[in-house]
XYZ file of C-alpha atoms in Angstrom:
46
model
C 38.957 -53.798 147.851
C 40.711 -50.924 149.644
C 43.377 -50.646 146.962
C 40.655 -50.176 144.318
C 39.269 -47.243 146.311
C 42.813 -45.896 146.698
C 43.405 -46.091 142.932
C 40.090 -44.344 142.237
C 40.973 -41.551 144.675
C 44.406 -41.034 143.131
C 43.000 -41.025 139.588
C 40.265 -38.614 140.663
C 42.893 -36.367 142.225
C 44.937 -36.328 139.021
C 41.776 -35.590 137.022
C 40.865 -32.687 139.305
C 44.359 -31.202 138.944
C 44.479 -31.566 135.158
C 40.882 -30.933 134.106
C 39.615 -28.510 136.736
C 42.926 -26.787 137.555
C 42.151 -27.213 141.258
C 45.503 -28.106 142.774
C 44.410 -28.176 146.425
C 41.534 -30.661 145.991
C 43.664 -32.789 143.672
C 46.423 -33.054 146.257
C 43.893 -33.845 148.996
C 42.382 -36.672 146.930
C 45.787 -38.118 146.049
C 46.945 -38.054 149.687
C 43.687 -39.698 150.768
C 44.216 -42.349 148.104
C 47.639 -43.174 149.514
C 46.307 -43.262 153.074
C 43.349 -45.496 152.186
C 45.623 -48.020 150.493
C 46.148 -51.350 152.252
C 47.780 -50.682 155.598
C 48.269 -47.061 154.673
C 51.035 -48.069 152.267
C 51.512 -46.538 148.840
C 49.365 -48.309 146.229
C 52.465 -48.724 144.060
C 54.018 -51.034 146.676
C 51.100 -53.490 146.821
């Protein structure tokens, strides 16, 4: 369940950077996505 939230946060961060041109919020969302992942591990190492 946590990794789904992490993926959503990372995707939302990428969307914010690309669509809204808001680099700061995009980076914040992506970092939160990585921290929320299972055990705080990168979602790509699940």
